[in-house]
């Protein structure tokens, strides 16, 4: 049995108590862009925001890619989110390599360099990463001016979030 096979079995049990009202449309209040890191999965506890209010967009880092910008536009313009939070963190796996290093390593390990150069959006400094993200989101013409865009670094040691200002 694989993890996915176990998950399918667990889903049968879950479905017995599933809230059927969820079949309607979602009404998120805030879009949160954060890392794929499993330590950031419990956002309802970390942020104290109910699950139903959270539009969570996750990428490695996180990286604010063109796809993420598209999702933020939909979250705020179509679904109704009124705030955007960019949540980085300390100890991110994407700070442990550079894109060039990983491209070289995988080309060598697999013997196939055809996907290179692949963009992994590695970075070194989560605060700098956050500042760039705020600017990127804030400057998008389809993200409305009145939507607050605020960035934070979650400290894995303390569990506390530290705000990063775009201009600092
Ligand atoms: Zn991460």
PDB file of N, CA and C in Angstrom, residues 52-158:
ATOM      1  N   UNK A  52     -12.438  28.302   5.974  1.00  0.00           N
ATOM      2  CA  UNK A  52     -13.340  28.754   4.904  1.00  0.00           C
ATOM      3  C   UNK A  52     -12.984  30.158   4.410  1.00  0.00           C
ATOM      4  N   UNK A  53     -12.254  30.938   5.224  1.00  0.00           N
ATOM      5  CA  UNK A  53     -11.914  32.316   4.840  1.00  0.00           C
ATOM      6  C   UNK A  53     -10.597  32.409   4.080  1.00  0.00           C
ATOM      7  N   UNK A  54      -9.874  31.291   4.001  1.00  0.00           N
ATOM      8  CA  UNK A  54      -8.500  31.311   3.489  1.00  0.00           C
ATOM      9  C   UNK A  54      -8.399  30.775   2.069  1.00  0.00           C
ATOM     10  N   UNK A  55      -7.936  31.618   1.158  1.00  0.00           N
ATOM     11  CA  UNK A  55      -7.504  31.139  -0.156  1.00  0.00           C
ATOM     12  C   UNK A  55      -6.007  30.938  -0.038  1.00  0.00           C
ATOM     13  N   UNK A  56      -5.537  29.710  -0.078  1.00  0.00           N
ATOM     14  CA  UNK A  56      -4.111  29.452   0.114  1.00  0.00           C
ATOM     15  C   UNK A  56      -3.465  29.100  -1.220  1.00  0.00           C
ATOM     16  N   UNK A  57      -2.445  29.864  -1.586  1.00  0.00           N
ATOM     17  CA  UNK A  57      -1.717  29.644  -2.830  1.00  0.00           C
ATOM     18  C   UNK A  57      -0.303  29.242  -2.435  1.00  0.00           C
ATOM     19  N   UNK A  58       0.101  28.042  -2.807  1.00  0.00           N
ATOM     20  CA  UNK A  58       1.390  27.548  -2.326  1.00  0.00           C
ATOM     21  C   UNK A  58       2.329  27.206  -3.467  1.00  0.00           C
ATOM     22  N   UNK A  59       3.553  27.723  -3.338  1.00  0.00           N
ATOM     23  CA  UNK A  59       4.624  27.376  -4.264  1.00  0.00           C
ATOM     24  C   UNK A  59       5.880  27.197  -3.425  1.00  0.00           C
ATOM     25  N   UNK A  60       6.943  26.699  -4.009  1.00  0.00           N
ATOM     26  CA  UNK A  60       8.197  26.598  -3.284  1.00  0.00           C
ATOM     27  C   UNK A  60       8.755  27.980  -3.005  1.00  0.00           C
ATOM     28  N   UNK A  61       9.102  28.263  -1.784  1.00  0.00           N
ATOM     29  CA  UNK A  61       9.725  29.539  -1.411  1.00  0.00           C
ATOM     30  C   UNK A  61       8.938  30.401  -0.449  1.00  0.00           C
ATOM     31  N   UNK A  62       7.788  30.949  -0.754  1.00  0.00           N
ATOM     32  CA  UNK A  62       7.050  30.835  -2.000  1.00  0.00           C
ATOM     33  C   UNK A  62       7.649  31.722  -3.103  1.00  0.00           C
ATOM     34  N   UNK A  63       7.365  31.357  -4.344  1.00  0.00           N
ATOM     35  CA  UNK A  63       7.730  32.181  -5.486  1.00  0.00           C
ATOM     36  C   UNK A  63       6.459  32.847  -6.011  1.00  0.00           C
ATOM     37  N   UNK A  64       6.521  34.158  -6.218  1.00  0.00           N
ATOM     38  CA  UNK A  64       5.376  34.855  -6.814  1.00  0.00           C
ATOM     39  C   UNK A  64       5.582  34.848  -8.329  1.00  0.00           C
ATOM     40  N   UNK A  65       5.116  33.784  -8.939  1.00  0.00           N
ATOM     41  CA  UNK A  65       5.259  33.602 -10.387  1.00  0.00           C
ATOM     42  C   UNK A  65       4.077  34.265 -11.102  1.00  0.00           C
ATOM     43  N   UNK A  66       4.111  34.259 -12.424  1.00  0.00           N
ATOM     44  CA  UNK A  66       2.973  34.779 -13.196  1.00  0.00           C
ATOM     45  C   UNK A  66       1.705  33.997 -12.859  1.00  0.00           C
ATOM     46  N   UNK A  67       1.853  32.688 -12.631  1.00  0.00           N
ATOM     47  CA  UNK A  67       0.685  31.870 -12.265  1.00  0.00           C
ATOM     48  C   UNK A  67       0.094  32.329 -10.932  1.00  0.00           C
ATOM     49  N   UNK A  68       0.971  32.601  -9.966  1.00  0.00           N
ATOM     50  CA  UNK A  68       0.504  33.061  -8.647  1.00  0.00           C
ATOM     51  C   UNK A  68      -0.208  34.410  -8.796  1.00  0.00           C
ATOM     52  N   UNK A  69       0.344  35.299  -9.613  1.00  0.00           N
ATOM     53  CA  UNK A  69      -0.318  36.599  -9.837  1.00  0.00           C
ATOM     54  C   UNK A  69      -1.716  36.387 -10.406  1.00  0.00           C
ATOM     55  N   UNK A  70      -1.843  35.447 -11.346  1.00  0.00           N
ATOM     56  CA  UNK A  70      -3.155  35.135 -11.914  1.00  0.00           C
ATOM     57  C   UNK A  70      -4.120  34.669 -10.829  1.00  0.00           C
ATOM     58  N   UNK A  71      -3.615  33.847  -9.898  1.00  0.00           N
ATOM     59  CA  UNK A  71      -4.465  33.337  -8.825  1.00  0.00           C
ATOM     60  C   UNK A  71      -4.868  34.447  -7.863  1.00  0.00           C
ATOM     61  N   UNK A  72      -3.955  35.389  -7.638  1.00  0.00           N
ATOM     62  CA  UNK A  72      -4.296  36.520  -6.764  1.00  0.00           C
ATOM     63  C   UNK A  72      -5.344  37.425  -7.415  1.00  0.00           C
ATOM     64  N   UNK A  73      -5.240  37.591  -8.725  1.00  0.00           N
ATOM     65  CA  UNK A  73      -6.244  38.382  -9.447  1.00  0.00           C
ATOM     66  C   UNK A  73      -7.615  37.720  -9.320  1.00  0.00           C
ATOM     67  N   UNK A  74      -7.656  36.401  -9.516  1.00  0.00           N
ATOM     68  CA  UNK A  74      -8.937  35.687  -9.400  1.00  0.00           C
ATOM     69  C   UNK A  74      -9.458  35.740  -7.958  1.00  0.00           C
ATOM     70  N   UNK A  75      -8.561  35.530  -6.988  1.00  0.00           N
ATOM     71  CA  UNK A  75      -8.992  35.516  -5.583  1.00  0.00           C
ATOM     72  C   UNK A  75      -9.616  36.855  -5.190  1.00  0.00           C
ATOM     73  N   UNK A  76      -9.012  37.959  -5.655  1.00  0.00           N
ATOM     74  CA  UNK A  76      -9.516  39.281  -5.248  1.00  0.00           C
ATOM     75  C   UNK A  76     -10.608  39.808  -6.182  1.00  0.00           C
ATOM     76  N   UNK A  77     -10.529  39.509  -7.464  1.00  0.00           N
ATOM     77  CA  UNK A  77     -11.488  40.087  -8.425  1.00  0.00           C
ATOM     78  C   UNK A  77     -12.725  39.218  -8.655  1.00  0.00           C
ATOM     79  N   UNK A  78     -12.540  37.882  -8.486  1.00  0.00           N
ATOM     80  CA  UNK A  78     -13.646  36.965  -8.782  1.00  0.00           C
ATOM     81  C   UNK A  78     -14.249  36.378  -7.502  1.00  0.00           C
ATOM     82  N   UNK A  79     -13.378  35.907  -6.606  1.00  0.00           N
ATOM     83  CA  UNK A  79     -13.872  35.169  -5.440  1.00  0.00           C
ATOM     84  C   UNK A  79     -14.188  36.071  -4.249  1.00  0.00           C
ATOM     85  N   UNK A  80     -13.532  37.243  -4.163  1.00  0.00           N
ATOM     86  CA  UNK A  80     -13.911  38.196  -3.120  1.00  0.00           C
ATOM     87  C   UNK A  80     -12.926  38.413  -1.993  1.00  0.00           C
ATOM     88  N   UNK A  81     -11.701  37.874  -2.097  1.00  0.00           N
ATOM     89  CA  UNK A  81     -10.702  38.155  -1.055  1.00  0.00           C
ATOM     90  C   UNK A  81     -10.422  39.655  -1.016  1.00  0.00           C
ATOM     91  N   UNK A  82     -10.275  40.197   0.202  1.00  0.00           N
ATOM     92  CA  UNK A  82     -10.072  41.652   0.341  1.00  0.00           C
ATOM     93  C   UNK A  82      -8.686  42.007   0.865  1.00  0.00           C
ATOM     94  N   UNK A  83      -7.862  40.995   1.169  1.00  0.00           N
ATOM     95  CA  UNK A  83      -6.492  41.265   1.618  1.00  0.00           C
ATOM     96  C   UNK A  83      -5.573  40.186   1.048  1.00  0.00           C
ATOM     97  N   UNK A  84      -4.279  40.541   0.907  1.00  0.00           N
ATOM     98  CA  UNK A  84      -3.279  39.582   0.424  1.00  0.00           C
ATOM     99  C   UNK A  84      -2.133  39.509   1.428  1.00  0.00           C
ATOM    100  N   UNK A  85      -1.800  38.285   1.865  1.00  0.00           N
ATOM    101  CA  UNK A  85      -0.654  38.079   2.753  1.00  0.00           C
ATOM    102  C   UNK A  85       0.379  37.230   2.043  1.00  0.00           C
ATOM    103  N   UNK A  86       1.644  37.684   2.091  1.00  0.00           N
ATOM    104  CA  UNK A  86       2.755  36.931   1.519  1.00  0.00           C
ATOM    105  C   UNK A  86       3.559  36.377   2.687  1.00  0.00           C
ATOM    106  N   UNK A  87       3.568  35.057   2.834  1.00  0.00           N
ATOM    107  CA  UNK A  87       4.142  34.442   4.036  1.00  0.00           C
ATOM    108  C   UNK A  87       5.356  33.584   3.695  1.00  0.00           C
ATOM    109  N   UNK A  88       6.527  34.176   3.939  1.00  0.00           N
ATOM    110  CA  UNK A  88       7.793  33.449   3.783  1.00  0.00           C
ATOM    111  C   UNK A  88       8.152  32.803   5.123  1.00  0.00           C
ATOM    112  N   UNK A  89       9.300  32.104   5.161  1.00  0.00           N
ATOM    113  CA  UNK A  89       9.691  31.507   6.436  1.00  0.00           C
ATOM    114  C   UNK A  89      11.191  31.279   6.508  1.00  0.00           C
ATOM    115  N   UNK A  90      11.679  31.110   7.726  1.00  0.00           N
ATOM    116  CA  UNK A  90      13.101  30.798   7.915  1.00  0.00           C
ATOM    117  C   UNK A  90      13.321  29.318   7.607  1.00  0.00           C
ATOM    118  N   UNK A  91      14.543  28.949   7.302  1.00  0.00           N
ATOM    119  CA  UNK A  91      14.889  27.538   7.085  1.00  0.00           C
ATOM    120  C   UNK A  91      14.246  26.936   5.855  1.00  0.00           C
ATOM    121  N   UNK A  92      14.026  27.746   4.829  1.00  0.00           N
ATOM    122  CA  UNK A  92      13.358  27.246   3.622  1.00  0.00           C
ATOM    123  C   UNK A  92      14.312  26.369   2.804  1.00  0.00           C
ATOM    124  N   UNK A  93      13.796  25.255   2.308  1.00  0.00           N
ATOM    125  CA  UNK A  93      14.585  24.356   1.464  1.00  0.00           C
ATOM    126  C   UNK A  93      15.086  25.038   0.203  1.00  0.00           C
ATOM    127  N   UNK A  94      14.370  26.071  -0.253  1.00  0.00           N
ATOM    128  CA  UNK A  94      14.758  26.749  -1.493  1.00  0.00           C
ATOM    129  C   UNK A  94      15.927  27.718  -1.309  1.00  0.00           C
ATOM    130  N   UNK A  95      16.444  27.826  -0.046  1.00  0.00           N
ATOM    131  CA  UNK A  95      17.655  28.618   0.187  1.00  0.00           C
ATOM    132  C   UNK A  95      18.889  27.719   0.224  1.00  0.00           C
ATOM    133  N   UNK A  96      18.687  26.400   0.063  1.00  0.00           N
ATOM    134  CA  UNK A  96      19.812  25.475   0.239  1.00  0.00           C
ATOM    135  C   UNK A  96      20.524  25.151  -1.079  1.00  0.00           C
ATOM    136  N   UNK A  97      20.063  25.726  -2.174  1.00  0.00           N
ATOM    137  CA  UNK A  97      20.722  25.517  -3.478  1.00  0.00           C
ATOM    138  C   UNK A  97      20.476  26.754  -4.327  1.00  0.00           C
ATOM    139  N   UNK A  98      21.214  26.868  -5.424  1.00  0.00           N
ATOM    140  CA  UNK A  98      20.891  27.890  -6.418  1.00  0.00           C
ATOM    141  C   UNK A  98      20.286  27.163  -7.617  1.00  0.00           C
ATOM    142  N   UNK A  99      19.561  27.906  -8.440  1.00  0.00           N
ATOM    143  CA  UNK A  99      18.982  27.285  -9.638  1.00  0.00           C
ATOM    144  C   UNK A  99      20.082  26.643 -10.498  1.00  0.00           C
ATOM    145  N   UNK A 100      21.218  27.333 -10.630  1.00  0.00           N
ATOM    146  CA  UNK A 100      22.321  26.818 -11.465  1.00  0.00           C
ATOM    147  C   UNK A 100      22.854  25.506 -10.892  1.00  0.00           C
ATOM    148  N   UNK A 101      23.037  25.469  -9.555  1.00  0.00           N
ATOM    149  CA  UNK A 101      23.539  24.244  -8.917  1.00  0.00           C
ATOM    150  C   UNK A 101      22.591  23.069  -9.124  1.00  0.00           C
ATOM    151  N   UNK A 102      21.305  23.311  -8.920  1.00  0.00           N
ATOM    152  CA  UNK A 102      20.346  22.205  -9.016  1.00  0.00           C
ATOM    153  C   UNK A 102      20.195  21.725 -10.468  1.00  0.00           C
ATOM    154  N   UNK A 103      20.219  22.678 -11.415  1.00  0.00           N
ATOM    155  CA  UNK A 103      20.181  22.282 -12.831  1.00  0.00           C
ATOM    156  C   UNK A 103      21.374  21.389 -13.172  1.00  0.00           C
ATOM    157  N   UNK A 104      22.558  21.772 -12.689  1.00  0.00           N
ATOM    158  CA  UNK A 104      23.772  20.997 -12.988  1.00  0.00           C
ATOM    159  C   UNK A 104      23.694  19.622 -12.334  1.00  0.00           C
ATOM    160  N   UNK A 105      23.234  19.588 -11.074  1.00  0.00           N
ATOM    161  CA  UNK A 105      23.165  18.332 -10.314  1.00  0.00           C
ATOM    162  C   UNK A 105      22.182  17.351 -10.969  1.00  0.00           C
ATOM    163  N   UNK A 106      21.007  17.844 -11.327  1.00  0.00           N
ATOM    164  CA  UNK A 106      19.986  16.942 -11.879  1.00  0.00           C
ATOM    165  C   UNK A 106      20.339  16.489 -13.291  1.00  0.00           C
ATOM    166  N   UNK A 107      20.977  17.385 -14.056  1.00  0.00           N
ATOM    167  CA  UNK A 107      21.416  16.993 -15.403  1.00  0.00           C
ATOM    168  C   UNK A 107      22.405  15.844 -15.304  1.00  0.00           C
ATOM    169  N   UNK A 108      23.317  15.946 -14.298  1.00  0.00           N
ATOM    170  CA  UNK A 108      24.342  14.923 -14.104  1.00  0.00           C
ATOM    171  C   UNK A 108      23.713  13.624 -13.585  1.00  0.00           C
ATOM    172  N   UNK A 109      22.878  13.747 -12.543  1.00  0.00           N
ATOM    173  CA  UNK A 109      22.283  12.551 -11.909  1.00  0.00           C
ATOM    174  C   UNK A 109      21.411  11.742 -12.868  1.00  0.00           C
ATOM    175  N   UNK A 110      20.653  12.459 -13.711  1.00  0.00           N
ATOM    176  CA  UNK A 110      19.704  11.768 -14.591  1.00  0.00           C
ATOM    177  C   UNK A 110      20.294  11.471 -15.965  1.00  0.00           C
ATOM    178  N   UNK A 111      21.416  12.133 -16.281  1.00  0.00           N
ATOM    179  CA  UNK A 111      22.012  11.979 -17.599  1.00  0.00           C
ATOM    180  C   UNK A 111      21.212  12.658 -18.702  1.00  0.00           C
ATOM    181  N   UNK A 112      20.262  13.534 -18.308  1.00  0.00           N
ATOM    182  CA  UNK A 112      19.429  14.236 -19.296  1.00  0.00           C
ATOM    183  C   UNK A 112      19.348  15.718 -18.936  1.00  0.00           C
ATOM    184  N   UNK A 113      19.983  16.552 -19.748  1.00  0.00           N
ATOM    185  CA  UNK A 113      20.027  17.981 -19.458  1.00  0.00           C
ATOM    186  C   UNK A 113      18.944  18.746 -20.210  1.00  0.00           C
ATOM    187  N   UNK A 114      18.050  18.028 -20.892  1.00  0.00           N
ATOM    188  CA  UNK A 114      17.098  18.734 -21.761  1.00  0.00           C
ATOM    189  C   UNK A 114      16.144  19.688 -21.024  1.00  0.00           C
ATOM    190  N   UNK A 115      15.753  19.443 -19.737  1.00  0.00           N
ATOM    191  CA  UNK A 115      14.889  20.437 -19.085  1.00  0.00           C
ATOM    192  C   UNK A 115      15.628  21.718 -18.669  1.00  0.00           C
ATOM    193  N   UNK A 116      16.954  21.689 -18.632  1.00  0.00           N
ATOM    194  CA  UNK A 116      17.722  22.842 -18.142  1.00  0.00           C
ATOM    195  C   UNK A 116      17.722  23.974 -19.176  1.00  0.00           C
ATOM    196  N   UNK A 117      17.735  25.249 -18.767  1.00  0.00           N
ATOM    197  CA  UNK A 117      17.698  25.672 -17.365  1.00  0.00           C
ATOM    198  C   UNK A 117      16.259  25.737 -16.829  1.00  0.00           C
ATOM    199  N   UNK A 118      15.973  24.963 -15.802  1.00  0.00           N
ATOM    200  CA  UNK A 118      14.659  24.986 -15.188  1.00  0.00           C
ATOM    201  C   UNK A 118      14.642  26.066 -14.105  1.00  0.00           C
ATOM    202  N   UNK A 119      13.518  26.779 -13.993  1.00  0.00           N
ATOM    203  CA  UNK A 119      13.405  27.801 -12.939  1.00  0.00           C
ATOM    204  C   UNK A 119      12.889  27.147 -11.670  1.00  0.00           C
ATOM    205  N   UNK A 120      13.680  27.223 -10.590  1.00  0.00           N
ATOM    206  CA  UNK A 120      13.232  26.691  -9.295  1.00  0.00           C
ATOM    207  C   UNK A 120      12.911  27.823  -8.315  1.00  0.00           C
ATOM    208  N   UNK A 121      13.287  29.063  -8.695  1.00  0.00           N
ATOM    209  CA  UNK A 121      13.040  30.238  -7.849  1.00  0.00           C
ATOM    210  C   UNK A 121      13.710  30.103  -6.479  1.00  0.00           C
ATOM    211  N   UNK A 122      14.943  29.575  -6.504  1.00  0.00           N
ATOM    212  CA  UNK A 122      15.703  29.538  -5.254  1.00  0.00           C
ATOM    213  C   UNK A 122      16.067  30.967  -4.854  1.00  0.00           C
ATOM    214  N   UNK A 123      16.336  31.150  -3.570  1.00  0.00           N
ATOM    215  CA  UNK A 123      16.691  32.484  -3.069  1.00  0.00           C
ATOM    216  C   UNK A 123      17.557  32.312  -1.835  1.00  0.00           C
ATOM    217  N   UNK A 124      18.145  33.406  -1.354  1.00  0.00           N
ATOM    218  CA  UNK A 124      19.031  33.299  -0.190  1.00  0.00           C
ATOM    219  C   UNK A 124      18.429  33.925   1.061  1.00  0.00           C
ATOM    220  N   UNK A 125      17.724  35.067   0.907  1.00  0.00           N
ATOM    221  CA  UNK A 125      17.291  35.836   2.071  1.00  0.00           C
ATOM    222  C   UNK A 125      15.768  35.990   2.065  1.00  0.00           C
ATOM    223  N   UNK A 126      15.072  35.382   3.044  1.00  0.00           N
ATOM    224  CA  UNK A 126      13.605  35.451   3.021  1.00  0.00           C
ATOM    225  C   UNK A 126      13.054  36.885   3.114  1.00  0.00           C
ATOM    226  N   UNK A 127      13.777  37.775   3.808  1.00  0.00           N
ATOM    227  CA  UNK A 127      13.286  39.159   3.902  1.00  0.00           C
ATOM    228  C   UNK A 127      13.363  39.857   2.549  1.00  0.00           C
ATOM    229  N   UNK A 128      14.498  39.661   1.869  1.00  0.00           N
ATOM    230  CA  UNK A 128      14.654  40.245   0.539  1.00  0.00           C
ATOM    231  C   UNK A 128      13.617  39.657  -0.417  1.00  0.00           C
ATOM    232  N   UNK A 129      13.411  38.346  -0.316  1.00  0.00           N
ATOM    233  CA  UNK A 129      12.413  37.656  -1.144  1.00  0.00           C
ATOM    234  C   UNK A 129      11.029  38.286  -0.910  1.00  0.00           C
ATOM    235  N   UNK A 130      10.704  38.540   0.345  1.00  0.00           N
ATOM    236  CA  UNK A 130       9.401  39.117   0.695  1.00  0.00           C
ATOM    237  C   UNK A 130       9.254  40.523   0.120  1.00  0.00           C
ATOM    238  N   UNK A 131      10.321  41.332   0.242  1.00  0.00           N
ATOM    239  CA  UNK A 131      10.274  42.707  -0.288  1.00  0.00           C
ATOM    240  C   UNK A 131       9.998  42.694  -1.790  1.00  0.00           C
ATOM    241  N   UNK A 132      10.687  41.790  -2.504  1.00  0.00           N
ATOM    242  CA  UNK A 132      10.485  41.715  -3.958  1.00  0.00           C
ATOM    243  C   UNK A 132       9.060  41.265  -4.293  1.00  0.00           C
ATOM    244  N   UNK A 133       8.535  40.334  -3.482  1.00  0.00           N
ATOM    245  CA  UNK A 133       7.167  39.846  -3.712  1.00  0.00           C
ATOM    246  C   UNK A 133       6.147  40.963  -3.531  1.00  0.00           C
ATOM    247  N   UNK A 134       6.318  41.753  -2.464  1.00  0.00           N
ATOM    248  CA  UNK A 134       5.362  42.838  -2.195  1.00  0.00           C
ATOM    249  C   UNK A 134       5.333  43.786  -3.400  1.00  0.00           C
ATOM    250  N   UNK A 135       6.537  44.152  -3.874  1.00  0.00           N
ATOM    251  CA  UNK A 135       6.617  45.069  -5.022  1.00  0.00           C
ATOM    252  C   UNK A 135       5.960  44.468  -6.254  1.00  0.00           C
ATOM    253  N   UNK A 136       6.210  43.171  -6.473  1.00  0.00           N
ATOM    254  CA  UNK A 136       5.690  42.487  -7.665  1.00  0.00           C
ATOM    255  C   UNK A 136       4.151  42.475  -7.638  1.00  0.00           C
ATOM    256  N   UNK A 137       3.580  42.128  -6.491  1.00  0.00           N
ATOM    257  CA  UNK A 137       2.120  42.045  -6.385  1.00  0.00           C
ATOM    258  C   UNK A 137       1.523  43.452  -6.440  1.00  0.00           C
ATOM    259  N   UNK A 138       2.155  44.377  -5.664  1.00  0.00           N
ATOM    260  CA  UNK A 138       1.619  45.741  -5.570  1.00  0.00           C
ATOM    261  C   UNK A 138       1.615  46.444  -6.926  1.00  0.00           C
ATOM    262  N   UNK A 139       2.577  46.107  -7.775  1.00  0.00           N
ATOM    263  CA  UNK A 139       2.680  46.834  -9.042  1.00  0.00           C
ATOM    264  C   UNK A 139       1.797  46.226 -10.134  1.00  0.00           C
ATOM    265  N   UNK A 140       1.092  45.128  -9.810  1.00  0.00           N
ATOM    266  CA  UNK A 140       0.249  44.527 -10.842  1.00  0.00           C
ATOM    267  C   UNK A 140      -1.012  45.370 -11.063  1.00  0.00           C
ATOM    268  N   UNK A 141      -1.274  45.769 -12.296  1.00  0.00           N
ATOM    269  CA  UNK A 141      -2.393  46.691 -12.546  1.00  0.00           C
ATOM    270  C   UNK A 141      -3.771  46.097 -12.227  1.00  0.00           C
ATOM    271  N   UNK A 142      -3.894  44.785 -12.140  1.00  0.00           N
ATOM    272  CA  UNK A 142      -5.206  44.182 -11.862  1.00  0.00           C
ATOM    273  C   UNK A 142      -5.416  43.841 -10.385  1.00  0.00           C
ATOM    274  N   UNK A 143      -4.398  44.117  -9.558  1.00  0.00           N
ATOM    275  CA  UNK A 143      -4.592  43.998  -8.102  1.00  0.00           C
ATOM    276  C   UNK A 143      -5.014  45.391  -7.623  1.00  0.00           C
ATOM    277  N   UNK A 144      -6.245  45.497  -7.136  1.00  0.00           N
ATOM    278  CA  UNK A 144      -6.802  46.822  -6.815  1.00  0.00           C
ATOM    279  C   UNK A 144      -5.988  47.529  -5.723  1.00  0.00           C
ATOM    280  N   UNK A 145      -5.892  48.855  -5.852  1.00  0.00           N
ATOM    281  CA  UNK A 145      -5.147  49.693  -4.908  1.00  0.00           C
ATOM    282  C   UNK A 145      -5.596  49.477  -3.468  1.00  0.00           C
ATOM    283  N   UNK A 146      -6.906  49.295  -3.292  1.00  0.00           N
ATOM    284  CA  UNK A 146      -7.436  49.239  -1.914  1.00  0.00           C
ATOM    285  C   UNK A 146      -7.216  47.876  -1.237  1.00  0.00           C
ATOM    286  N   UNK A 147      -6.659  46.921  -1.976  1.00  0.00           N
ATOM    287  CA  UNK A 147      -6.350  45.612  -1.371  1.00  0.00           C
ATOM    288  C   UNK A 147      -5.001  45.709  -0.655  1.00  0.00           C
ATOM    289  N   UNK A 148      -4.965  45.535   0.673  1.00  0.00           N
ATOM    290  CA  UNK A 148      -3.664  45.558   1.348  1.00  0.00           C
ATOM    291  C   UNK A 148      -2.811  44.362   0.925  1.00  0.00           C
ATOM    292  N   UNK A 149      -1.516  44.624   0.667  1.00  0.00           N
ATOM    293  CA  UNK A 149      -0.559  43.559   0.327  1.00  0.00           C
ATOM    294  C   UNK A 149       0.553  43.627   1.367  1.00  0.00           C
ATOM    295  N   UNK A 150       0.583  42.671   2.284  1.00  0.00           N
ATOM    296  CA  UNK A 150       1.563  42.718   3.375  1.00  0.00           C
ATOM    297  C   UNK A 150       2.376  41.429   3.422  1.00  0.00           C
ATOM    298  N   UNK A 151       3.679  41.580   3.716  1.00  0.00           N
ATOM    299  CA  UNK A 151       4.581  40.431   3.689  1.00  0.00           C
ATOM    300  C   UNK A 151       5.171  40.120   5.062  1.00  0.00           C
ATOM    301  N   UNK A 152       5.414  38.835   5.322  1.00  0.00           N
ATOM    302  CA  UNK A 152       5.898  38.382   6.626  1.00  0.00           C
ATOM    303  C   UNK A 152       6.895  37.246   6.456  1.00  0.00           C
ATOM    304  N   UNK A 153       7.758  37.109   7.479  1.00  0.00           N
ATOM    305  CA  UNK A 153       8.624  35.932   7.568  1.00  0.00           C
ATOM    306  C   UNK A 153       8.233  35.177   8.840  1.00  0.00           C
ATOM    307  N   UNK A 154       7.845  33.917   8.676  1.00  0.00           N
ATOM    308  CA  UNK A 154       7.498  33.058   9.810  1.00  0.00           C
ATOM    309  C   UNK A 154       8.776  32.438  10.344  1.00  0.00           C
ATOM    310  N   UNK A 155       9.011  32.598  11.658  1.00  0.00           N
ATOM    311  CA  UNK A 155      10.216  32.075  12.291  1.00  0.00           C
ATOM    312  C   UNK A 155       9.955  30.656  12.793  1.00  0.00           C
ATOM    313  N   UNK A 156      10.616  29.671  12.182  1.00  0.00           N
ATOM    314  CA  UNK A 156      10.393  28.266  12.530  1.00  0.00           C
ATOM    315  C   UNK A 156      10.769  27.963  13.978  1.00  0.00           C
ATOM    316  N   UNK A 157      11.695  28.757  14.551  1.00  0.00           N
ATOM    317  CA  UNK A 157      12.124  28.514  15.937  1.00  0.00           C
ATOM    318  C   UNK A 157      11.063  28.950  16.932  1.00  0.00           C
ATOM    319  N   UNK A 158      10.502  30.143  16.703  1.00  0.00           N
ATOM    320  CA  UNK A 158       9.607  30.734  17.708  1.00  0.00           C
ATOM    321  C   UNK A 158       8.137  30.588  17.344  1.00  0.00           C
TER     322      UNK A 158
END
